[in-house]
């Protein structure tokens, strides 16, 4: 019997998120999170979504999780308790989310020693992510050395950007020596959502131009022409682009020099400011859009200004990517804010009716679980809400690589 299950691991600096999926029907069997790794009050939450007997249940536990090795052993133990252990013959592969693949990794890749070494060499351009991703890979290899392991890179979908979009206008030799270029991130989400948006229109991805707006605590936009990314808002790191929960997004580079020379800040202090104390939280003290909207409705001026800055940047990117694509078939909102904040969607497209962009007020307010159109009937450009599914995207690409069975989502 062919193995059809894929375990997806997303290993962060202090957490491990995981999902076990059965690719025969794309069902989720189990999902979970191990967090606060390395702290005394570690926490494990495991949910059996669909057990062998059809049951569903959730278990939680707290206590020390000293390192990532212990975290992944805990994952294996939780799965085993539900009869879904890593030793199961039904497990075809483990798929790992890896944030930065540089120029080399533009497709899902079977992991071997050379791949591990190259991911490690890329760590200077993703210091918060790639080392943690590597820890997950190495630990999983120890637990199942015989099992195919696949790296699916956040940057890979954006590798099709033309050089005119990917290059920064700095000295070429310096840029190449230090790998300075625009890579983009959230690629698994942009890939999944752009295809799902085309499917929603009843068309092939190769026939559709899509602007994808991935709006979560981290936020990014992409312009996708015929299934291929031609522009995206994040750059060398995830700091560039849209206003985010705690990141500044676009900034005059001289601000960094000013803060160091005039403000007396160190490079690490500026880095911490721009990544953790900027964006919405820097503007108004909150990075939860629900709380910001509540404050706006109560007349809070700081929250209103933060919302306006957020939306202004978003609208600017929509217009820019419309120009990049020339024609747009659909604008797709996704991720936590994009899927759930009707005020953000409405404000982002307000005033763009001349481009054929508008939302139907009633459709925009309505809640829904699946992909749905929120533009007026017959609108020149469709506007959609498309729930993202990065884990399914990683599982599908992993399964396709190790079995050769084409996965269409």
Tab-separated table of N, CA, C and O in Angstrom, residues 7-8 16-21 28-34 45-50 57-59 75 78-79 82 84 391:
chain	number	residue	atom	x	y	z
A	7	UNK	N	3.958	14.750	7.176
A	7	UNK	CA	4.054	15.566	8.382
A	7	UNK	C	4.718	16.881	8.002
A	7	UNK	O	5.825	16.891	7.453
A	8	UNK	N	4.048	17.989	8.265
A	8	UNK	CA	4.570	19.316	7.968
A	8	UNK	C	5.090	19.931	9.259
A	8	UNK	O	4.355	20.019	10.255
A	16	UNK	N	7.450	24.944	17.721
A	16	UNK	CA	7.298	24.020	16.597
A	16	UNK	C	5.814	23.888	16.312
A	16	UNK	O	5.036	23.463	17.181
A	17	UNK	N	5.394	24.280	15.110
A	17	UNK	CA	4.035	24.041	14.652
A	17	UNK	C	4.058	22.820	13.743
A	17	UNK	O	5.006	22.643	12.979
A	18	UNK	N	3.025	22.001	13.815
A	18	UNK	CA	3.023	20.805	12.985
A	18	UNK	C	1.609	20.430	12.569
A	18	UNK	O	0.634	20.756	13.245
A	19	UNK	N	1.530	19.772	11.417
A	19	UNK	CA	0.279	19.200	10.935
A	19	UNK	C	0.594	17.882	10.238
A	19	UNK	O	1.590	17.778	9.519
A	20	UNK	N	-0.257	16.910	10.449
A	20	UNK	CA	-0.172	15.642	9.739
A	20	UNK	C	-1.354	15.575	8.791
A	20	UNK	O	-2.513	15.662	9.208
A	21	UNK	N	-1.058	15.433	7.492
A	21	UNK	CA	-2.096	15.422	6.470
A	21	UNK	C	-2.044	14.118	5.688
A	21	UNK	O	-0.973	13.533	5.499
A	28	UNK	N	-6.803	16.690	7.206
A	28	UNK	CA	-5.915	16.870	8.345
A	28	UNK	C	-6.216	15.796	9.374
A	28	UNK	O	-7.360	15.647	9.790
A	29	UNK	N	-5.178	15.104	9.783
A	29	UNK	CA	-5.347	14.084	10.808
A	29	UNK	C	-5.041	14.637	12.186
A	29	UNK	O	-5.706	14.296	13.162
A	30	UNK	N	-4.017	15.485	12.281
A	30	UNK	CA	-3.636	16.050	13.574
A	30	UNK	C	-2.923	17.377	13.350
A	30	UNK	O	-2.242	17.576	12.340
A	31	UNK	N	-3.094	18.292	14.297
A	31	UNK	CA	-2.389	19.578	14.276
A	31	UNK	C	-1.898	19.866	15.680
A	31	UNK	O	-2.465	19.366	16.670
A	32	UNK	N	-0.840	20.657	15.785
A	32	UNK	CA	-0.354	20.947	17.125
A	32	UNK	C	0.679	22.052	17.158
A	32	UNK	O	1.159	22.536	16.126
A	33	UNK	N	1.018	22.424	18.386
A	33	UNK	CA	1.975	23.492	18.635
A	33	UNK	C	2.735	23.198	19.916
A	33	UNK	O	2.144	22.900	20.956
A	34	UNK	N	4.054	23.260	19.818
A	34	UNK	CA	4.916	23.242	21.000
A	34	UNK	C	5.528	24.624	21.098
A	34	UNK	O	6.179	25.090	20.146
A	45	UNK	N	0.161	21.779	22.762
A	45	UNK	CA	-1.264	21.641	22.440
A	45	UNK	C	-1.369	20.768	21.201
A	45	UNK	O	-0.828	21.110	20.142
A	46	UNK	N	-2.041	19.644	21.346
A	46	UNK	CA	-2.164	18.676	20.267
A	46	UNK	C	-3.639	18.380	20.033
A	46	UNK	O	-4.378	18.091	20.981
A	47	UNK	N	-4.047	18.451	18.768
A	47	UNK	CA	-5.440	18.162	18.418
A	47	UNK	C	-5.496	17.028	17.407
A	47	UNK	O	-4.883	17.117	16.331
A	48	UNK	N	-6.183	15.982	17.775
A	48	UNK	CA	-6.502	14.911	16.834
A	48	UNK	C	-7.739	15.365	16.069
A	48	UNK	O	-8.833	15.443	16.626
A	49	UNK	N	-7.564	15.675	14.810
A	49	UNK	CA	-8.663	16.181	13.998
A	49	UNK	C	-9.525	15.044	13.486
A	49	UNK	O	-10.753	15.112	13.492
A	50	UNK	N	-8.837	13.974	13.061
A	50	UNK	CA	-9.568	12.837	12.502
A	50	UNK	C	-8.743	11.587	12.764
A	50	UNK	O	-7.828	11.262	12.010
A	57	UNK	N	-10.178	15.018	19.367
A	57	UNK	CA	-9.956	15.449	20.751
A	57	UNK	C	-8.718	16.327	20.809
A	57	UNK	O	-7.871	16.305	19.928
A	58	UNK	N	-8.616	17.108	21.875
A	58	UNK	CA	-7.480	17.996	22.088
A	58	UNK	C	-6.857	17.717	23.444
A	58	UNK	O	-7.565	17.525	24.436
A	59	UNK	N	-5.519	17.689	23.458
A	59	UNK	CA	-4.781	17.530	24.720
A	59	UNK	C	-3.836	18.713	24.887
A	59	UNK	O	-3.236	19.185	23.912
A	75	UNK	N	6.345	15.895	19.922
A	75	UNK	CA	5.440	15.787	18.776
A	75	UNK	C	5.253	14.324	18.397
A	75	UNK	O	4.128	13.847	18.189
A	78	UNK	N	3.050	12.560	20.955
A	78	UNK	CA	1.631	12.911	20.841
A	78	UNK	C	0.993	12.202	19.654
A	78	UNK	O	-0.128	11.683	19.751
A	79	UNK	N	1.687	12.148	18.545
A	79	UNK	CA	1.151	11.450	17.378
A	79	UNK	C	1.010	9.956	17.643
A	79	UNK	O	0.016	9.322	17.258
A	82	UNK	N	-2.047	8.698	19.429
A	82	UNK	CA	-3.260	8.619	18.601
A	82	UNK	C	-3.129	7.604	17.476
A	82	UNK	O	-3.947	7.594	16.545
A	84	UNK	N	-0.738	7.519	15.238
A	84	UNK	CA	-0.276	8.209	14.035
A	84	UNK	C	1.231	8.458	14.103
A	84	UNK	O	1.733	9.450	13.571
A	391	UNK	N	0.169	25.080	5.089
A	391	UNK	CA	0.527	23.701	5.434
A	391	UNK	C	0.120	22.733	4.331
A	391	UNK	O	0.870	21.817	3.984
